[in-house]
Amino acid sequence: MSTPVSTQVIAGPATPAPLLGWAVADTWVVARRHLLRLVRRPDELLGTLLIPVMAVLMFGFVFGDALGSSMAAPGEEYREFLLPGVFTLTMAFGIGTTTIAVAGDVRGGVLDRMRSLPMSPVAFLAGRALADVITAVAELALLISLGLLFGWQWHSGLGAVLAAVCLLLGLRLAFSWIGIVLGLLVSSAEAAMKYFALAFPLAMVADTVVPTSLMPGWLSVPAAWNPLSATVIASRDLFGNPAGPATSWVADHALLMAVAWPVAIAAACLPLALGRLRRLAR
Amino acid sequence: MSPHSREPAVLVEGLVKSYPGRGTVLDGLDLSVAAGTVHGLLGPNGAGKTTAVRILSTLLRFDAGRARVAGHDVARNPAGVRERIGVAGQYAAVDEILSGRQNLELFGRLHHLRLRHARRRAGELLERFDLVAAADRPVRHYSGGMRRRLDLAISLIRSPQVLFLDEPSTGLDPRSRNEVWEAVRELAGAGTTVLLTTQYLEEADRLCSRISLIDGGRLVAEGSPADLKSRVDGSLDDAFLLLTSAGAHDGRAA
């Protein structure tokens, strides 16, 4: 409390700029906040990656030969099949990180502080989604390197590989928006953690670790229509990795659905999240 | 800027707010805060202090009445209000993982300061609030007093015309409390209007030039601390106990 600072230096209205311009600038500032948090706590990222690493070890090596034999492919080929599935479920599990972080900001009062600022309220949401996608780039880079160590490889051109990565990032974006809506709905970050187990059927009842053709008939329908299935089937195709037989309409149109699902999910979640933000003022 | 320079910094008329299930929280509150003063909103728990401050800082809508802050209508022009206010909460809403400096820069940028400007402002405020040594440490390692000072510093980034402080010294030790009081006095000296809510009579007595005593969502008495004391011919404690239901019903909401 030593040297008094003039309080009138920067009073007055902010530099006028188009609203959309501020929304974009604010989104980047909010995203940068989340990335700075990650730099301060890199162990968070490692924690997120434990699930996929364990999945590769458990499914790939413990169950690999058994699952592979029923697929008429030996263990090594099963791991080629498995890795795109693990990439995909890592993107989906990101929903937990997003929900917990958003719920923390709502409860902790950071959101209230932001709502009292002249910033764009959309930026609070979009910034989180952008940070999630940027983080997912790092996660995928690490997982792909790890996969290469485990003997996984792609059998296609760089363009196809990049397209597969884009599909995976699209799925992460979609699940980020679901996480944002859930984070605005749950009462606390602790409550969100209690429901995290629900992410498992979401991740497993899909073409991720076992092809849907091997599931009982009643399960194969929801599995095929799980948004994860479209992404994993399309990315296997783009990586040139072995896939199960296409037994559903979704599997036949995997690329289309891998684009359509994230677009539809994000389009549904954006108005829900904005509505929820408005309700906070009631 | 305000079109009428004589207009109070905060003007509230007949403010009503009710929640479904919780009933009426504000029941026609009136309030007028002269520019450049420290004004206390005093009342028992559940009197509606925090609700009033949340409405005035555009975080909450209201059902009826009128509210103007820094010359702008809270309901019609919340954006205009947001550009002219600072808000510091009972629970310091700062990012616990980022450092004090990173928090100041973050909120500076969200106030639409240019990067260079936000950095310079962060440096100034860290110095002013004695946080230079801890500037680059994560906030979760700060003491309660340091956290509150950072909270206050963040609320001052854009030199607000009106500063809302919701229970500024709750949970602070006497030394930290004195530091916060000193900062509030300095701000008022430099022309900032401060509206603070408090349950501490000593805080209201030593800091505020005027006090609005509210209870049940209404104004029950208003005046300088001396006025209120003379009205009950006793201390501010007596005024609080005689004029609010907390006294009448022996601390109903305590």
Coordinates of C-alpha atoms in Angstrom, one line a residue:
Chain A
M1 CA 0.0 0.0 0.0
S2 CA 3.0 2.3 -0.5
T3 CA 2.9 4.5 -3.6
P4 CA -0.5 5.7 -4.6
V5 CA -1.2 5.3 -8.3
S6 CA -3.3 7.8 -10.2
T7 CA -6.8 6.3 -10.6
Q8 CA -7.7 8.3 -13.7
V9 CA -5.0 7.0 -16.1
I10 CA -7.2 4.7 -18.1
A11 CA -10.7 5.6 -17.2
G12 CA -13.2 6.1 -20.0
P13 CA -14.7 3.7 -22.5
A14 CA -12.5 1.0 -24.0
T15 CA -11.3 1.4 -27.6
P16 CA -14.4 0.9 -29.7
A17 CA -14.2 -2.2 -31.9
P18 CA -16.7 -4.4 -33.6
L19 CA -18.4 -6.8 -31.2
L20 CA -17.3 -9.9 -33.1
G21 CA -13.7 -8.6 -33.0
W22 CA -13.9 -8.5 -29.2
A23 CA -15.6 -11.9 -29.0
V24 CA -12.6 -13.4 -30.9
A25 CA -10.0 -11.5 -28.9
D26 CA -11.7 -12.4 -25.6
T27 CA -11.9 -16.0 -26.7
W28 CA -8.2 -16.2 -27.2
V29 CA -7.5 -14.5 -23.8
V30 CA -9.7 -17.0 -22.1
A31 CA -8.1 -19.9 -24.0
R32 CA -4.7 -18.6 -23.1
R33 CA -5.7 -18.6 -19.4
H34 CA -6.5 -22.3 -19.6
L35 CA -3.2 -23.1 -21.4
L36 CA -1.2 -21.1 -18.9
R37 CA -2.8 -23.2 -16.1
L38 CA -1.7 -26.3 -17.9
V39 CA 1.8 -25.0 -18.2
R40 CA 1.8 -24.4 -14.5
R41 CA 0.5 -27.9 -13.8
P42 CA 1.8 -30.2 -16.6
D43 CA 1.0 -33.2 -14.4
E44 CA -2.7 -32.6 -15.3
L45 CA -1.9 -33.5 -18.9
L46 CA 0.0 -36.6 -17.8
G47 CA -3.0 -37.6 -15.6
T48 CA -5.3 -37.3 -18.6
L49 CA -2.9 -39.5 -20.7
L50 CA -2.9 -42.2 -18.0
I51 CA -6.2 -43.6 -19.2
P52 CA -5.2 -44.1 -22.8
V53 CA -1.8 -45.5 -21.9
M54 CA -3.5 -48.0 -19.5
A55 CA -6.1 -48.8 -22.2
V56 CA -3.3 -49.6 -24.7
L57 CA -1.5 -51.8 -22.2
M58 CA -4.6 -53.6 -20.9
F59 CA -6.5 -54.1 -24.1
G60 CA -3.5 -54.2 -26.4
F61 CA -1.4 -56.7 -24.4
V62 CA -3.5 -58.3 -21.8
F63 CA -6.6 -59.0 -23.9
G64 CA -5.0 -58.3 -27.3
D65 CA -4.4 -61.9 -28.4
A66 CA -7.8 -63.1 -27.2
L67 CA -9.7 -60.2 -28.8
G68 CA -7.5 -60.4 -31.9
S69 CA -8.1 -64.2 -32.3
S70 CA -11.8 -63.7 -32.4
M71 CA -11.3 -61.0 -35.0
A72 CA -9.3 -63.4 -37.0
A73 CA -6.2 -61.1 -36.6
P74 CA -3.2 -61.8 -34.4
G75 CA -2.3 -59.5 -31.4
E76 CA -0.2 -57.2 -33.4
E77 CA -2.9 -56.5 -35.8
Y78 CA -5.4 -56.0 -33.0
R79 CA -3.1 -53.2 -31.7
E80 CA -3.3 -51.6 -35.1
F81 CA -7.0 -51.8 -34.8
L82 CA -7.0 -50.6 -31.2
L83 CA -4.9 -47.4 -31.3
P84 CA -7.4 -45.3 -33.3
G85 CA -9.9 -46.4 -30.8
V86 CA -7.8 -45.3 -27.9
F87 CA -7.2 -41.9 -29.7
T88 CA -10.9 -41.5 -30.0
L89 CA -11.8 -42.5 -26.4
T90 CA -9.1 -40.1 -25.2
M91 CA -10.9 -37.3 -27.0
A92 CA -14.2 -38.3 -25.5
F93 CA -12.8 -38.7 -21.9
G94 CA -11.8 -35.0 -22.2
I95 CA -15.4 -34.3 -21.4
G96 CA -14.5 -34.9 -17.7
T97 CA -11.7 -32.3 -17.7
T98 CA -14.0 -29.7 -19.3
T99 CA -16.9 -30.3 -17.0
I100 CA -14.8 -30.1 -13.8
A101 CA -13.0 -27.0 -15.0
V102 CA -16.2 -25.2 -16.0
A103 CA -18.0 -26.2 -12.8
G104 CA -15.0 -24.9 -10.8
D105 CA -15.2 -21.5 -12.5
V106 CA -19.0 -21.3 -11.9
R107 CA -18.7 -22.2 -8.2
G108 CA -15.4 -20.4 -7.5
G109 CA -16.7 -17.1 -8.7
V110 CA -14.4 -16.6 -11.6
L111 CA -17.4 -16.7 -14.0
D112 CA -19.1 -14.0 -11.9
R113 CA -16.0 -11.8 -12.1
M114 CA -16.0 -12.3 -15.9
R115 CA -19.7 -11.6 -16.2
S116 CA -19.1 -8.2 -14.4
L117 CA -16.5 -7.3 -17.1
P118 CA -17.3 -5.7 -20.5
M119 CA -16.1 -8.9 -22.2
S120 CA -18.1 -11.1 -24.4
P121 CA -19.9 -13.8 -22.5
V122 CA -19.6 -16.2 -25.4
A123 CA -15.8 -16.0 -24.9
F124 CA -16.0 -17.7 -21.6
L125 CA -17.5 -20.7 -23.4
A126 CA -15.6 -20.6 -26.7
G127 CA -12.3 -19.9 -24.9
R128 CA -12.6 -23.1 -22.9
A129 CA -13.5 -25.1 -26.1
L130 CA -10.5 -23.6 -28.0
A131 CA -8.1 -24.4 -25.1
D132 CA -9.5 -28.0 -25.1
V133 CA -8.8 -28.5 -28.8
I134 CA -5.3 -27.0 -28.5
T135 CA -4.6 -29.3 -25.5
A136 CA -5.9 -32.2 -27.6
V137 CA -3.3 -31.5 -30.3
A138 CA -0.6 -32.0 -27.6
E139 CA -2.3 -35.2 -26.3
L140 CA -2.6 -36.7 -29.8
A141 CA 1.0 -35.9 -30.6
L142 CA 2.1 -37.7 -27.4
L143 CA -0.3 -40.6 -28.0
I144 CA 0.7 -41.1 -31.6
S145 CA 4.4 -41.1 -30.6
L146 CA 3.6 -43.6 -27.9
G147 CA 1.6 -45.7 -30.4
L148 CA 4.6 -45.8 -32.8
L149 CA 6.7 -47.1 -29.9
F150 CA 4.2 -49.9 -29.3
G151 CA 4.4 -50.9 -33.0
W152 CA 1.4 -49.1 -34.3
Q153 CA 1.8 -47.3 -37.6
W154 CA -0.2 -45.6 -40.4
H155 CA -0.2 -46.9 -43.9
S156 CA -1.4 -43.8 -45.7
G157 CA -0.1 -40.4 -46.9
L158 CA 0.4 -37.4 -44.6
G159 CA -2.8 -35.8 -45.9
A160 CA -4.9 -38.7 -44.8
V161 CA -3.2 -38.8 -41.4
L162 CA -3.8 -35.0 -40.9
A163 CA -7.5 -35.6 -41.9
A164 CA -7.8 -38.3 -39.3
V165 CA -6.3 -36.0 -36.7
C166 CA -8.8 -33.3 -37.7
L167 CA -11.7 -35.7 -37.2
L168 CA -10.4 -36.6 -33.7
L169 CA -10.0 -32.9 -32.9
G170 CA -13.6 -32.3 -34.1
L171 CA -14.8 -35.0 -31.7
R172 CA -12.9 -33.4 -28.9
L173 CA -14.5 -30.0 -29.7
A174 CA -18.0 -31.7 -29.6
F175 CA -17.3 -33.3 -26.3
S176 CA -15.8 -30.0 -25.0
W177 CA -19.2 -28.3 -25.7
I178 CA -21.1 -31.1 -23.9
G179 CA -18.7 -30.7 -21.0
I180 CA -19.3 -27.0 -21.0
V181 CA -23.1 -27.5 -20.8
L182 CA -22.7 -30.1 -18.0
G183 CA -20.2 -27.9 -16.1
L184 CA -22.8 -25.1 -16.1
L185 CA -25.5 -27.5 -14.9
V186 CA -23.8 -29.5 -12.1
S187 CA -23.7 -28.0 -8.6
S188 CA -19.9 -28.5 -8.1
A189 CA -16.7 -29.9 -9.5
E190 CA -17.0 -32.7 -6.9
A191 CA -20.4 -33.6 -8.1
A192 CA -19.1 -33.8 -11.7
M193 CA -16.4 -36.2 -10.6
K194 CA -19.0 -38.6 -9.2
Y195 CA -20.6 -39.0 -12.6
F196 CA -17.3 -39.6 -14.4
A197 CA -17.9 -43.4 -14.5
L198 CA -20.7 -42.7 -16.9
A199 CA -18.0 -41.9 -19.5
F200 CA -17.0 -45.6 -19.6
P201 CA -20.1 -47.0 -21.5
L202 CA -19.8 -44.0 -23.8
A203 CA -16.2 -44.9 -24.5
M204 CA -16.7 -48.6 -24.7
V205 CA -20.1 -49.1 -26.3
A206 CA -18.7 -48.0 -29.7
D207 CA -16.3 -49.3 -32.3
T208 CA -13.4 -48.3 -30.1
V209 CA -11.9 -51.4 -28.5
V210 CA -14.1 -54.1 -29.9
P211 CA -15.8 -54.0 -33.3
T212 CA -19.5 -53.5 -33.0
S213 CA -20.0 -56.6 -35.2
L214 CA -18.9 -58.7 -32.2
M215 CA -21.4 -57.1 -29.8
P216 CA -24.8 -58.6 -29.1
G217 CA -27.4 -57.4 -31.6
W218 CA -29.3 -55.1 -29.1
L219 CA -26.0 -53.4 -28.1
S220 CA -24.6 -53.0 -31.7
V221 CA -27.3 -50.4 -32.6
P222 CA -26.5 -47.9 -29.9
A223 CA -22.8 -48.7 -30.4
A224 CA -23.0 -47.9 -34.1
W225 CA -24.9 -44.6 -33.4
N226 CA -22.4 -43.6 -30.7
P227 CA -20.6 -40.5 -32.1
L228 CA -17.3 -42.2 -31.2
S229 CA -17.9 -45.0 -33.7
A230 CA -18.1 -42.8 -36.8
T231 CA -14.8 -41.0 -35.8
V232 CA -13.0 -44.2 -35.0
I233 CA -14.1 -46.0 -38.2
A234 CA -13.3 -43.0 -40.4
S235 CA -9.9 -42.5 -38.8
R236 CA -9.0 -46.2 -39.0
D237 CA -9.8 -45.9 -42.7
L238 CA -7.6 -42.7 -43.1
F239 CA -4.7 -44.2 -41.1
G240 CA -5.0 -47.4 -43.2
N241 CA -5.5 -49.5 -40.1
P242 CA -7.5 -52.8 -40.0
A243 CA -11.2 -52.4 -39.2
G244 CA -14.1 -54.7 -38.3
P245 CA -16.7 -55.6 -41.0
A246 CA -19.0 -52.7 -41.7
T247 CA -22.4 -53.9 -40.5
S248 CA -24.3 -50.7 -40.1
W249 CA -25.4 -47.7 -42.1
V250 CA -23.1 -45.5 -39.9
A251 CA -20.1 -47.7 -40.7
D252 CA -20.8 -47.3 -44.4
H253 CA -21.0 -43.5 -44.1
A254 CA -18.4 -43.1 -41.3
L255 CA -16.5 -40.1 -42.8
L256 CA -19.8 -38.2 -43.3
M257 CA -21.0 -39.0 -39.8
A258 CA -17.6 -38.2 -38.3
V259 CA -18.1 -34.7 -39.6
A260 CA -21.8 -34.5 -39.0
W261 CA -21.8 -35.6 -35.4
P262 CA -19.5 -32.9 -34.0
V263 CA -21.2 -30.2 -36.0
A264 CA -24.6 -31.3 -34.7
I265 CA -23.4 -31.7 -31.1
A266 CA -21.7 -28.3 -31.1
A267 CA -24.8 -26.6 -32.7
A268 CA -27.1 -28.1 -30.1
C269 CA -24.8 -27.3 -27.1
L270 CA -24.1 -23.6 -28.0
P271 CA -27.6 -22.4 -27.4
L272 CA -28.0 -24.6 -24.4
A273 CA -24.9 -23.2 -22.8
L274 CA -25.8 -19.6 -23.7
G275 CA -29.3 -20.2 -22.2
R276 CA -27.7 -21.5 -19.0
L277 CA -25.5 -18.5 -18.8
R278 CA -28.5 -16.2 -19.0
R279 CA -30.3 -18.2 -16.4
L280 CA -27.5 -17.5 -13.9
A281 CA -28.7 -13.9 -13.9
R282 CA -32.2 -15.0 -12.6
Chain B
M1 CA -19.5 9.7 -18.3
S2 CA -22.6 10.9 -16.4
P3 CA -24.7 13.4 -18.3
H4 CA -25.6 15.0 -14.9
S5 CA -22.6 15.6 -12.8
R6 CA -24.7 16.0 -9.7
E7 CA -26.3 12.6 -10.1
P8 CA -25.5 10.1 -7.3
A9 CA -23.0 7.4 -8.3
V10 CA -25.5 4.8 -7.3
L11 CA -29.3 5.4 -7.3
V12 CA -31.8 2.7 -6.4
E13 CA -35.5 3.2 -6.2
G14 CA -38.0 0.6 -5.2
L15 CA -35.8 -2.3 -6.1
V16 CA -37.7 -5.7 -5.9
K17 CA -36.2 -9.1 -6.3
S18 CA -37.7 -12.4 -5.4
Y19 CA -36.6 -15.9 -6.1
P20 CA -39.0 -18.8 -6.7
G21 CA -38.9 -20.8 -3.5
R22 CA -37.0 -18.3 -1.4
G23 CA -39.5 -15.5 -1.5
T24 CA -38.9 -11.8 -1.6
V25 CA -35.3 -10.8 -0.9
L26 CA -35.5 -7.2 -1.9
D27 CA -38.8 -5.5 -1.0
G28 CA -38.6 -2.0 -2.5
L29 CA -35.1 -1.0 -1.6
D30 CA -34.1 2.6 -1.9
L31 CA -30.5 3.7 -1.9
S32 CA -28.6 6.8 -2.9
V33 CA -24.8 6.9 -2.9
A34 CA -23.1 10.3 -3.4
A35 CA -20.1 10.2 -5.8
G36 CA -16.7 10.0 -4.2
T37 CA -18.0 8.6 -0.8
V38 CA -17.6 5.3 1.0
H39 CA -21.1 4.1 1.7
G40 CA -21.9 1.1 3.8
L41 CA -24.7 -1.4 3.3
L42 CA -25.3 -2.8 6.8
G43 CA -27.7 -5.4 7.9
P44 CA -28.2 -8.9 9.4
N45 CA -27.7 -12.1 7.4
G46 CA -30.3 -12.5 4.8
A47 CA -31.2 -8.7 4.7
G48 CA -30.5 -8.6 1.0
K49 CA -27.1 -6.9 1.0
T50 CA -25.3 -9.3 -1.4
T51 CA -28.4 -9.5 -3.7
A52 CA -28.4 -5.8 -4.0
V53 CA -24.7 -5.6 -4.8
R54 CA -25.1 -8.5 -7.4
I55 CA -27.9 -6.6 -9.1
L56 CA -26.0 -3.3 -9.1
S57 CA -23.0 -5.1 -10.6
T58 CA -25.2 -6.5 -13.5
L59 CA -24.9 -10.1 -12.3
L60 CA -28.5 -10.5 -11.4
R61 CA -31.8 -9.3 -12.9
F62 CA -34.4 -7.7 -10.8
D63 CA -38.2 -7.8 -10.9
A64 CA -39.2 -4.1 -10.4
G65 CA -37.8 -0.7 -9.5
R66 CA -35.0 1.3 -11.0
A67 CA -31.2 1.2 -10.6
R68 CA -28.6 3.5 -12.0
V69 CA -24.9 3.1 -11.6
A70 CA -22.3 5.7 -12.8
G71 CA -25.0 7.4 -14.8
H72 CA -26.2 4.3 -16.6
D73 CA -29.3 2.2 -16.2
V74 CA -28.4 -1.2 -14.9
A75 CA -31.3 -3.0 -16.7
R76 CA -31.1 -1.1 -20.1
N77 CA -27.4 -0.6 -20.4
P78 CA -25.5 -3.2 -18.4
A79 CA -22.5 -2.9 -20.8
G80 CA -22.2 0.8 -19.9
V81 CA -22.3 -0.1 -16.2
R82 CA -19.7 -2.9 -16.6
E83 CA -17.2 -0.5 -18.1
R84 CA -17.4 1.8 -15.1
I85 CA -17.5 -0.6 -12.1
G86 CA -15.1 -2.8 -10.2
V87 CA -16.3 -5.8 -8.2
A88 CA -14.5 -7.5 -5.3
G89 CA -16.2 -10.4 -3.6
Q90 CA -16.4 -12.0 -0.3
Y91 CA -14.7 -15.0 -1.8
A92 CA -11.9 -13.6 -3.9
A93 CA -12.7 -14.9 -7.4
V94 CA -9.2 -15.3 -8.7
D95 CA -7.5 -18.1 -10.6
E96 CA -5.8 -20.1 -7.9
I97 CA -3.3 -21.8 -10.3
L98 CA -2.1 -18.7 -12.1
S99 CA 0.2 -16.2 -10.4
G100 CA -1.0 -12.8 -9.1
R101 CA 0.6 -11.2 -12.1
Q102 CA -1.0 -13.6 -14.6
N103 CA -4.4 -12.9 -13.0
L104 CA -4.0 -9.2 -13.3
E105 CA -2.9 -9.5 -16.9
L106 CA -5.7 -11.9 -17.7
F107 CA -8.5 -9.6 -16.3
G108 CA -6.7 -6.5 -17.8
R109 CA -7.0 -8.1 -21.2
L110 CA -10.6 -9.0 -20.6
H111 CA -11.1 -5.3 -19.8
H112 CA -9.9 -4.8 -23.3
L113 CA -6.6 -3.2 -22.4
R114 CA -3.8 -3.8 -25.0
L115 CA -1.2 -6.4 -23.9
R116 CA 1.5 -3.8 -23.2
H117 CA -0.9 -1.7 -21.3
A118 CA -2.3 -4.7 -19.3
R119 CA 1.3 -5.7 -18.3
R120 CA 2.2 -2.1 -17.2
R121 CA -1.1 -1.9 -15.2
A122 CA -0.4 -5.3 -13.6
G123 CA 3.1 -4.0 -12.5
E124 CA 1.6 -0.8 -11.0
L125 CA -1.1 -2.6 -9.1
L126 CA 1.3 -5.3 -7.8
E127 CA 3.5 -2.5 -6.4
R128 CA 0.7 -0.6 -5.0
F129 CA -0.7 -3.6 -3.1
D130 CA 2.7 -4.9 -1.9
L131 CA 2.5 -8.0 -4.0
V132 CA 5.7 -7.6 -6.0
A133 CA 7.6 -10.3 -4.1
A134 CA 4.8 -12.8 -4.6
A135 CA 3.9 -11.7 -8.1
D136 CA 5.0 -14.8 -9.9
R137 CA 3.9 -17.4 -7.3
P138 CA 0.6 -19.2 -7.8
V139 CA -2.3 -17.6 -5.9
R140 CA -3.1 -20.8 -4.0
H141 CA 0.1 -20.2 -1.9
Y142 CA -1.1 -16.7 -1.0
S143 CA -2.3 -15.8 2.5
G144 CA -5.9 -14.7 3.0
G145 CA -4.8 -11.1 3.2
M146 CA -2.7 -11.3 0.0
R147 CA -5.5 -12.9 -1.8
R148 CA -7.9 -10.2 -0.8
R149 CA -5.4 -7.5 -1.8
L150 CA -5.1 -9.2 -5.2
D151 CA -8.9 -9.4 -5.5
L152 CA -9.0 -5.6 -4.8
A153 CA -6.2 -4.9 -7.3
I154 CA -8.0 -6.8 -10.0
S155 CA -11.2 -4.9 -9.4
L156 CA -9.2 -1.6 -9.8
I157 CA -7.6 -2.5 -13.2
R158 CA -9.7 -0.1 -15.2
S159 CA -9.9 2.6 -12.5
P160 CA -13.7 2.1 -11.9
Q161 CA -15.9 5.1 -11.0
V162 CA -17.8 2.8 -8.6
L163 CA -16.4 0.0 -6.6
F164 CA -18.5 -2.7 -5.1
L165 CA -17.0 -4.6 -2.1
D166 CA -19.0 -7.5 -0.8
E167 CA -17.8 -8.1 2.8
P168 CA -14.3 -6.9 2.1
S169 CA -12.7 -8.0 5.5
T170 CA -14.6 -11.2 6.3
G171 CA -12.1 -13.8 7.4
L172 CA -9.1 -11.5 7.6
D173 CA -6.8 -11.0 10.5
P174 CA -6.6 -7.5 12.0
R175 CA -3.5 -6.5 10.1
S176 CA -4.8 -7.6 6.7
R177 CA -8.1 -5.9 7.6
N178 CA -6.3 -2.6 8.3
E179 CA -4.5 -2.9 5.0
V180 CA -7.8 -3.3 3.1
W181 CA -9.4 -0.4 5.0
E182 CA -6.3 1.8 4.2
A183 CA -6.7 0.9 0.5
V184 CA -10.4 1.7 0.5
R185 CA -9.7 5.1 2.1
E186 CA -7.1 5.9 -0.4
L187 CA -9.5 5.1 -3.3
A188 CA -12.2 7.3 -1.9
G189 CA -9.6 10.0 -1.4
A190 CA -8.8 9.8 -5.1
G191 CA -12.5 10.1 -6.1
T192 CA -13.7 6.6 -6.4
T193 CA -17.2 5.8 -5.0
V194 CA -17.2 2.7 -2.8
L195 CA -20.3 0.8 -1.9
L196 CA -19.4 -2.0 0.6
T197 CA -21.5 -4.5 2.4
T198 CA -20.6 -5.5 5.9
Q199 CA -21.8 -7.2 9.0
Y200 CA -19.1 -5.6 11.1
L201 CA -20.2 -2.4 12.8
E202 CA -16.7 -1.3 13.5
E203 CA -15.9 -1.5 9.8
A204 CA -18.9 0.6 8.9
D205 CA -18.2 3.1 11.7
R206 CA -14.5 3.6 10.8
L207 CA -14.8 3.5 7.0
C208 CA -18.1 4.8 5.8
S209 CA -19.3 8.4 5.6
R210 CA -22.8 7.2 5.3
I211 CA -24.6 3.9 6.2
S212 CA -27.8 2.4 4.9
L213 CA -29.2 0.0 7.4
I214 CA -31.3 -2.6 5.6
D215 CA -33.5 -5.4 6.9
G216 CA -35.9 -7.7 5.2
G217 CA -34.9 -6.2 1.8
R218 CA -35.9 -2.6 2.8
L219 CA -34.1 0.5 4.0
V220 CA -34.8 0.9 7.7
A221 CA -32.4 3.8 8.5
E222 CA -29.9 5.9 6.8
G223 CA -27.3 8.5 7.8
S224 CA -23.8 9.1 8.9
P225 CA -22.5 6.8 11.7
A226 CA -22.9 9.7 14.1
D227 CA -26.6 10.3 13.0
L228 CA -27.4 6.6 13.6
K229 CA -25.8 6.6 17.0
S230 CA -27.6 9.8 18.1
R231 CA -30.9 8.4 16.8
V232 CA -30.8 5.6 19.3
D233 CA -28.7 7.5 21.8
G234 CA -26.1 4.8 21.9
S235 CA -23.5 3.0 19.9
L236 CA -23.8 1.7 16.3
D237 CA -24.4 -1.7 17.9
D238 CA -27.4 -0.3 19.6
A239 CA -28.7 1.2 16.3
F240 CA -28.2 -2.2 14.6
L241 CA -30.0 -4.1 17.3
L242 CA -32.8 -1.6 17.8
L243 CA -33.5 -0.9 14.1
T244 CA -33.3 -4.4 12.6
S245 CA -35.2 -7.6 13.3
A246 CA -31.9 -9.3 14.2
G247 CA -32.3 -7.4 17.5
A248 CA -36.0 -7.5 17.8
H249 CA -36.2 -11.3 17.3
D250 CA -32.9 -12.0 19.1
G251 CA -30.8 -12.9 16.1
R252 CA -33.3 -14.8 14.0
A253 CA -31.0 -15.2 11.0
A254 CA -27.7 -15.4 12.8

